[in-house]
Coordinates of C-alpha atoms in Angstrom, one line a residue:
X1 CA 0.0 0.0 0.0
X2 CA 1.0 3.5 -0.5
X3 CA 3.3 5.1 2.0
X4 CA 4.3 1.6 3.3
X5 CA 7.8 0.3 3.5
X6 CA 9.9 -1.3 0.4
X7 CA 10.3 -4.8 2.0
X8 CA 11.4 -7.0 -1.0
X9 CA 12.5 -5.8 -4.7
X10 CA 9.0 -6.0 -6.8
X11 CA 10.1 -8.1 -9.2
X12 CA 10.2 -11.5 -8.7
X13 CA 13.9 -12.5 -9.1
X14 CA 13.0 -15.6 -11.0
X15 CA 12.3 -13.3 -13.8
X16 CA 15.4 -11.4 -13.4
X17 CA 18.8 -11.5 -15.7
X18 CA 20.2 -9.5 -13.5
X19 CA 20.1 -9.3 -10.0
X20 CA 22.1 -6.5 -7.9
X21 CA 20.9 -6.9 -4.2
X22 CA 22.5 -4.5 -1.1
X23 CA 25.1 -3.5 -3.3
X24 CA 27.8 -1.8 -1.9
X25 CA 31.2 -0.2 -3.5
X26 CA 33.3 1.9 -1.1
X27 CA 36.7 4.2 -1.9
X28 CA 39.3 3.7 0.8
X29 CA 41.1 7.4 1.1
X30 CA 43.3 8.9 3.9
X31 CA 40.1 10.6 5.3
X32 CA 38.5 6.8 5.5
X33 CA 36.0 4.9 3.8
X34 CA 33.2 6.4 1.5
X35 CA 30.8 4.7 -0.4
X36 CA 30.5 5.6 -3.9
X37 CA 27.5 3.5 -3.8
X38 CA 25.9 2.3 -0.8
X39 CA 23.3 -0.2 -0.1
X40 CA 21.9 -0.1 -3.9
X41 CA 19.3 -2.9 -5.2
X42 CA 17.3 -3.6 -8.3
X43 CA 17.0 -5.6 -11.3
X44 CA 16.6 -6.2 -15.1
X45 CA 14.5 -8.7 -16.3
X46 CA 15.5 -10.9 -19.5
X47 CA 14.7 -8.7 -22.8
X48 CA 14.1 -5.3 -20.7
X49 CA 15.6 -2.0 -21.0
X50 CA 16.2 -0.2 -17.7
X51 CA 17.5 3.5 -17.2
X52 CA 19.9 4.1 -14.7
X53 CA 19.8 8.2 -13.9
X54 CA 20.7 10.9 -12.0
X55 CA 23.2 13.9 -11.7
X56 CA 27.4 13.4 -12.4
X57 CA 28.5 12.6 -9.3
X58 CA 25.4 10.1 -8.3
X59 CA 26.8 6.5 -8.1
X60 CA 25.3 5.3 -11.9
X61 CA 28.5 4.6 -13.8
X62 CA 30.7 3.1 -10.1
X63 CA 27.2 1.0 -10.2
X64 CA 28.0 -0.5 -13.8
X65 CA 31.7 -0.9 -13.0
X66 CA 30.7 -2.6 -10.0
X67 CA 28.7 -4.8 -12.0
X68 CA 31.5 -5.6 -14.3
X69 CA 33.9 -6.0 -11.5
X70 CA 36.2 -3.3 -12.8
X71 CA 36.4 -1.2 -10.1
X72 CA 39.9 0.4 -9.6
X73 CA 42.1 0.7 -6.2
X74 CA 41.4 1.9 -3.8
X75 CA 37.7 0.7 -5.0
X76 CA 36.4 -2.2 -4.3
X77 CA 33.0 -3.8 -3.7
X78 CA 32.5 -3.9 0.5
X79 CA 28.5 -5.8 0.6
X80 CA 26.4 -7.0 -1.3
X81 CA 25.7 -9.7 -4.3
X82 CA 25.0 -9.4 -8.0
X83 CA 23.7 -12.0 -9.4
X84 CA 23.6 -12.7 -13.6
X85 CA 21.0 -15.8 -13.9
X86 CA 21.6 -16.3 -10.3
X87 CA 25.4 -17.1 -10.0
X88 CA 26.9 -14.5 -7.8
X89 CA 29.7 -12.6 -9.6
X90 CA 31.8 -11.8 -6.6
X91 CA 32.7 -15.0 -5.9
X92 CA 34.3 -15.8 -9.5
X93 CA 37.4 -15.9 -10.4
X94 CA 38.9 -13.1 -11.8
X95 CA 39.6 -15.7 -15.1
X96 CA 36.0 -16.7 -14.8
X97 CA 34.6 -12.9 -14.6
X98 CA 37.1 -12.5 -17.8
X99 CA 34.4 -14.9 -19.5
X100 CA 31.4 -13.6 -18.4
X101 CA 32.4 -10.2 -19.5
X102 CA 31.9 -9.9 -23.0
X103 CA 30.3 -13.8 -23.5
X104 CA 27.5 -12.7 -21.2
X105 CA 27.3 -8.6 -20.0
X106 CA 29.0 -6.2 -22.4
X107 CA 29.7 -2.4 -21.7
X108 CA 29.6 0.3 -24.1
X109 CA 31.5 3.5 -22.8
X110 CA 30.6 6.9 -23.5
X111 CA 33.4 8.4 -25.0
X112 CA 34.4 5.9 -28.2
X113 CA 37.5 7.7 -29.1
X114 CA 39.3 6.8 -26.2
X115 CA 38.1 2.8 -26.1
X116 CA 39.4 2.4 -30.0
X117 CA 43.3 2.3 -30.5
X118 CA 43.8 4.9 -32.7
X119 CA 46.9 3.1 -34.3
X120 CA 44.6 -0.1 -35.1
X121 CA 42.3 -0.4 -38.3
X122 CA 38.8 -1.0 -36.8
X123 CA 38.7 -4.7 -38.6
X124 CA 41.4 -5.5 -36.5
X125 CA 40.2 -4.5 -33.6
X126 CA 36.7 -5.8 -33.3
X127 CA 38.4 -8.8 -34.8
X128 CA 40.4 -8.9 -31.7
X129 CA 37.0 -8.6 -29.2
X130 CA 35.7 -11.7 -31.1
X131 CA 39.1 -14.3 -30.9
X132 CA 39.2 -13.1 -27.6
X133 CA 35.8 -15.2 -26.6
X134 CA 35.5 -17.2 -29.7
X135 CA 37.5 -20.3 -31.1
X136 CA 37.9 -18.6 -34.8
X137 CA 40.5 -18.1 -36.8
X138 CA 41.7 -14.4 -38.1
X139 CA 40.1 -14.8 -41.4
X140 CA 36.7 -15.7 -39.6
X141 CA 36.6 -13.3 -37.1
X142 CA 37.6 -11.0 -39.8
X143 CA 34.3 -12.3 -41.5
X144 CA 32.8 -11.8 -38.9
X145 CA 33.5 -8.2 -38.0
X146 CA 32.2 -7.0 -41.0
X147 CA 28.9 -9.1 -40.3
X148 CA 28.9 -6.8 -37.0
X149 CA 29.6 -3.5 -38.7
X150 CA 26.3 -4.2 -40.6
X151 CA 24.5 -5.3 -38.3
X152 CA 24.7 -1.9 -36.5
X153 CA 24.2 -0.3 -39.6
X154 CA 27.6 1.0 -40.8
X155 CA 27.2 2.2 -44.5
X156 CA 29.9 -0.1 -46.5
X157 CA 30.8 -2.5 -44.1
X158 CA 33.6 -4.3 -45.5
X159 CA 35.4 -0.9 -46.6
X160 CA 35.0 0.5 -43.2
X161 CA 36.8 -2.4 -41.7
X162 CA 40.2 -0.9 -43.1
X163 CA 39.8 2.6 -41.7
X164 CA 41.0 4.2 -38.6
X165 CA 39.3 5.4 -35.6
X166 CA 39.8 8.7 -36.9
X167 CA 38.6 8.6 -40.5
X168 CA 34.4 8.0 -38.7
X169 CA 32.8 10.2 -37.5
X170 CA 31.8 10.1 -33.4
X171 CA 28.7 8.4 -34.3
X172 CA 30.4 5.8 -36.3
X173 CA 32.6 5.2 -33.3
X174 CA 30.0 4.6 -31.3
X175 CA 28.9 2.2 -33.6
X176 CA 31.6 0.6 -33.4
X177 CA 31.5 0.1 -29.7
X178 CA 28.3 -1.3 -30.0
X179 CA 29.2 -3.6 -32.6
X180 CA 32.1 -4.6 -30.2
X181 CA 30.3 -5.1 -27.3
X182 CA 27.6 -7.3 -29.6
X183 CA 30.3 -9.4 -31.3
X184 CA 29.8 -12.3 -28.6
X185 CA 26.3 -12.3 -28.2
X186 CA 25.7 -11.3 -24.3
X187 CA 22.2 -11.4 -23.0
X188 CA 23.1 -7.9 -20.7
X189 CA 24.3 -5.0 -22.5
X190 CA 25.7 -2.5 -20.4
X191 CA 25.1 1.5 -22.0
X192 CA 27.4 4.0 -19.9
X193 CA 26.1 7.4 -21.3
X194 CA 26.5 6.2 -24.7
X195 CA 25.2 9.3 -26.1
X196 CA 27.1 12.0 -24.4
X197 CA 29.7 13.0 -26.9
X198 CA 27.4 13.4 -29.6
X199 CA 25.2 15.5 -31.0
X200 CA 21.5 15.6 -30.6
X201 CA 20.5 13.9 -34.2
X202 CA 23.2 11.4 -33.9
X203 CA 21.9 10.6 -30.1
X204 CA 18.3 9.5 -31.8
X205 CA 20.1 7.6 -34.1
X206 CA 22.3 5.6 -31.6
X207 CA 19.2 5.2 -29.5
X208 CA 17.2 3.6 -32.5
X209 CA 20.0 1.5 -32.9
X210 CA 20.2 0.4 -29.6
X211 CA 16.0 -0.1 -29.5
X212 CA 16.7 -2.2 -33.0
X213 CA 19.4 -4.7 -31.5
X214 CA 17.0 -5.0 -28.4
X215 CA 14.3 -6.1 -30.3
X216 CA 16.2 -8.0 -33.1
X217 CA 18.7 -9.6 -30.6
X218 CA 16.6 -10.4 -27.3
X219 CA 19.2 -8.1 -25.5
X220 CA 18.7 -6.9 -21.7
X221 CA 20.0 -3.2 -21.7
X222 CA 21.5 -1.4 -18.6
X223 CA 21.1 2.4 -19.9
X224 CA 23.2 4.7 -17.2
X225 CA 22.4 8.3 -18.4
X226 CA 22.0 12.0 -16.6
X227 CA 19.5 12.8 -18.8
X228 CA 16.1 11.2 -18.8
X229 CA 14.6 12.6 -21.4
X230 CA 16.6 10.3 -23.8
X231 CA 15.0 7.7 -22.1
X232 CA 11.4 8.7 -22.4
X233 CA 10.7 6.1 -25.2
X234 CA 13.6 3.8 -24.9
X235 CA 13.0 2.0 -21.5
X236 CA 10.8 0.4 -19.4
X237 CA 11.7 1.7 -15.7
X238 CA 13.7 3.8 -14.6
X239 CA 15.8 4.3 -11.7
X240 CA 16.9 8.1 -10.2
X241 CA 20.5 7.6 -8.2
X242 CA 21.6 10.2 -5.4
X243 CA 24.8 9.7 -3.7
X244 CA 25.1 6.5 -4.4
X245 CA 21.9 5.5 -3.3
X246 CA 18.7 4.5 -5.3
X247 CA 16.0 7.6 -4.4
X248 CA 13.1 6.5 -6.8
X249 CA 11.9 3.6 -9.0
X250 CA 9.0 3.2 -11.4
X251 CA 8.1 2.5 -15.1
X252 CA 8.9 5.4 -17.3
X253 CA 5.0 6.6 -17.8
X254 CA 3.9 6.3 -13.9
X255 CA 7.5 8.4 -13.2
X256 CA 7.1 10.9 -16.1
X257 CA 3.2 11.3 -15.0
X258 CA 3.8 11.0 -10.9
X259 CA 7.5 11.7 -10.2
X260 CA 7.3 10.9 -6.2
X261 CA 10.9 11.9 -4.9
X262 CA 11.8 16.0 -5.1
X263 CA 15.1 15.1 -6.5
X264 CA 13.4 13.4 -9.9
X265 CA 10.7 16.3 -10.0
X266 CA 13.6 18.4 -10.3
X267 CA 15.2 16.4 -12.8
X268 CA 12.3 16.7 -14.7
X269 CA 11.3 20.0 -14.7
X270 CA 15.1 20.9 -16.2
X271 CA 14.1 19.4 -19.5
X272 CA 14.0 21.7 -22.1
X273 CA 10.7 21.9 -24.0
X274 CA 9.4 23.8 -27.3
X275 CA 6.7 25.1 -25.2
X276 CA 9.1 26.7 -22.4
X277 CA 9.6 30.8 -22.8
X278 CA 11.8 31.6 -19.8
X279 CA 14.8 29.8 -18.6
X280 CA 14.6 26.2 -17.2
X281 CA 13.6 25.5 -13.6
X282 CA 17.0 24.4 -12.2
X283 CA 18.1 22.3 -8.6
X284 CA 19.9 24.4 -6.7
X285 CA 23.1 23.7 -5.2
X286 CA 25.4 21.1 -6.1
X287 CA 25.7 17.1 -5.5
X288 CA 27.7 16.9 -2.3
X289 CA 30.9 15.0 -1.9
X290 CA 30.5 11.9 -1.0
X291 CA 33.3 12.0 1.8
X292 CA 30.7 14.9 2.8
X293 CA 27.4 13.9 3.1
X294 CA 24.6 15.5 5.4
X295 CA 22.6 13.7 7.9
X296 CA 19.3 12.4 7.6
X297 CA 17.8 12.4 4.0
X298 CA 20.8 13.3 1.6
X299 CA 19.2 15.8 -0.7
X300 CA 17.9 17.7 2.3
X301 CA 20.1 20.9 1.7
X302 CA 18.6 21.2 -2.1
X303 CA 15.6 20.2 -1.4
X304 CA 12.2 22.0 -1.6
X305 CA 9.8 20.3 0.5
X306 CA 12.5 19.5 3.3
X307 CA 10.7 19.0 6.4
X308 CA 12.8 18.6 10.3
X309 CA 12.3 15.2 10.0
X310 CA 14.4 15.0 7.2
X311 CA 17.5 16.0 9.5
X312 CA 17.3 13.0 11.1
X313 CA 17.9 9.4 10.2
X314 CA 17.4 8.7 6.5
X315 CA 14.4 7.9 4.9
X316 CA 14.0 4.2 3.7
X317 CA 12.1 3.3 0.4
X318 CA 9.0 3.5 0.7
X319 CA 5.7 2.0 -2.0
X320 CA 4.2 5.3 -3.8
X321 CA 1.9 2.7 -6.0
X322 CA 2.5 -0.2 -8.4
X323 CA 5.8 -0.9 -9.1
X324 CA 7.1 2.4 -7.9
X325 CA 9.0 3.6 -5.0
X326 CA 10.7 6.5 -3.3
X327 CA 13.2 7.3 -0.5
X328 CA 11.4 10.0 0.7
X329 CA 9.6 11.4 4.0
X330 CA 6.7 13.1 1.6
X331 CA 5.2 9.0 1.5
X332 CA 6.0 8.0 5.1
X333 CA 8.0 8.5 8.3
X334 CA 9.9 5.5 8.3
X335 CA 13.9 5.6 8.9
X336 CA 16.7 3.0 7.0
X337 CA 17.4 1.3 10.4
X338 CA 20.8 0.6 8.6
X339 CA 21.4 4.5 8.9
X340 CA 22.8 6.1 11.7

């Protein structure tokens, strides 16, 4: 019911791919621990595209490296499980994480250029990502890259192979990623703002791509973004991130139509639209540091509707209505026993 507490996630995790439960990723500095992302749950079913959003700064893309198990030093995951088709990734080997990477979750970056080697022809290199994880030799994976480079709809496929990173454009790159990532067949694609660099016609395209090799391919999709309006038509919930934590969770129509948590209202409202004369509506103040967080709810000191109550402990998710929740004191007065 409305305004009660978030006991279990709302989807059944028999239906789940993916499965990231308490999820915990902390930065060991000189002024101690902080946690990049702390205590975060929630899951992608087979075939579903979830969204991932929230402010630079919030947790999404230490969430996906988390995932992937790539976190640097002085990273590293302190609690929790993720789970792909129920085996728990932390307790691989880091050989037997090398397989699952790639064979079974992929990850598209956001910034191409700096993924490709600019001194390798692009054949070679997607090549490479497919001999990697497949038993083929040169001549078939070179076959095979091509087959990849059309299937994410590079004009000329076979030419392009010979070309440079820098002879396509930044779209073109990106396609390249894609087709990468792709080259293995993985049930979980991993997006980590894949549209950032580019501009706003070649966004679309990349995001009618990526809703083409969902449909065509089966593919689960992990979209991490800061900007939800890319992900109005794309995916079927979304979850808002604030300092590391998840703050609200719904599908896309009940968010765009009933946004529960001030934090995604806020989000929203800085969208531009064609109808909007005077400047955008914008949050004020700035994502905290994370070595530097306040007590009680952690958007309390940009947050409209704060209330005393929100000075104390934190707020625990709480059920707004079907398949939506929020971490908010607006829905209910109960506090994250787990929080001081």
């Amino acid at each position: 019911m409305p305004g009660s507490r978030v006991a279990d996630a709302d989807i059944d995790p028999r239906d789940a791919i993916l499965e990231v439960e308490n999820l915990r990723t902390s930065f060991f500095t000189e002024y101690g621990a902080v946690h990049a992302v702390d205590n975060v749950s929630f899951n992608v079913r087979k075939g579903e595209a979830v969204a991932l959003v929230g402010e630079s700064g919030c947790g999404k893309s230490v969430t996906a490296m988390s995932i992937m198990r790539l976190v640097a030093p002085p990273g590293r995951i302190t609690g929790g499980h993720v789970r792909f088709k129920g085996k728990d990734l932390a307790s691989l080997s880091e050989r037997d994480m090398r397989k699952v990477r790639g064979n079974d979750i992929a990850m598209v970056f956001q910034e191409p250029m700096t993924s490709l080697n600019p001194v390798f022809r692009i054949g070679a290199q997607v090549a490479e990502a497919i001999r990697i994880h497949k038993d083929v030799s040169k001549r078939e994976a070179w076959k095979m890259a091509g087959d990849m480079l059309n299937l994410v709809s590079i004009p000329d496929p076979v030419k392009r192979l010979d070309d440079y990173p820098h002879q396509l454009s930044g779209g073109m790159r990106q396609r390249v990623m894609i087709a990468m990532a792709l080259s293995c067949d993985p049930e979980l694609l991993i997006a980590d703002e894949p549209t950032t660099a580019l501009d706003v016609t070649i966004q679309a395209q990349i995001m009618e791509l990526l809703a083409d090799l969902q449909q065509k391919l089966g593919l689960a999709i992990l979209l991490i973004t800061h900007d939800l309006g890319v992900v109005a038509e794309f995916c079927e919930r979304i979850i808002v991130m604030y300092t590391g934590r998840v703050v609200e969770e719904a599908p896309v129509s009940e968010l765009f139509a009933n946004p529960a948590h001030p934090y995604t209202r806020g989000l929203l409202k800085s969208l531009p639209s064609v109808s909007t004369e005077s400047r955008l509506p914008t949050i004020k103040g700035m994502v905290p540091s994370i070595s530097k967080l306040p007590p009680g709810c952690k958007f309390n000191p940009r947050c409209p509707d704060v209330m005393e109550i929100c000075y104390g402990n934190e707020p625990a998710l709480m059920i707004v209505g079907e398949g939506h929740s929020a971490r908010c004191y607006l829905h209910g007065d109960f506090a994250d026993p787990e929080r001081g």
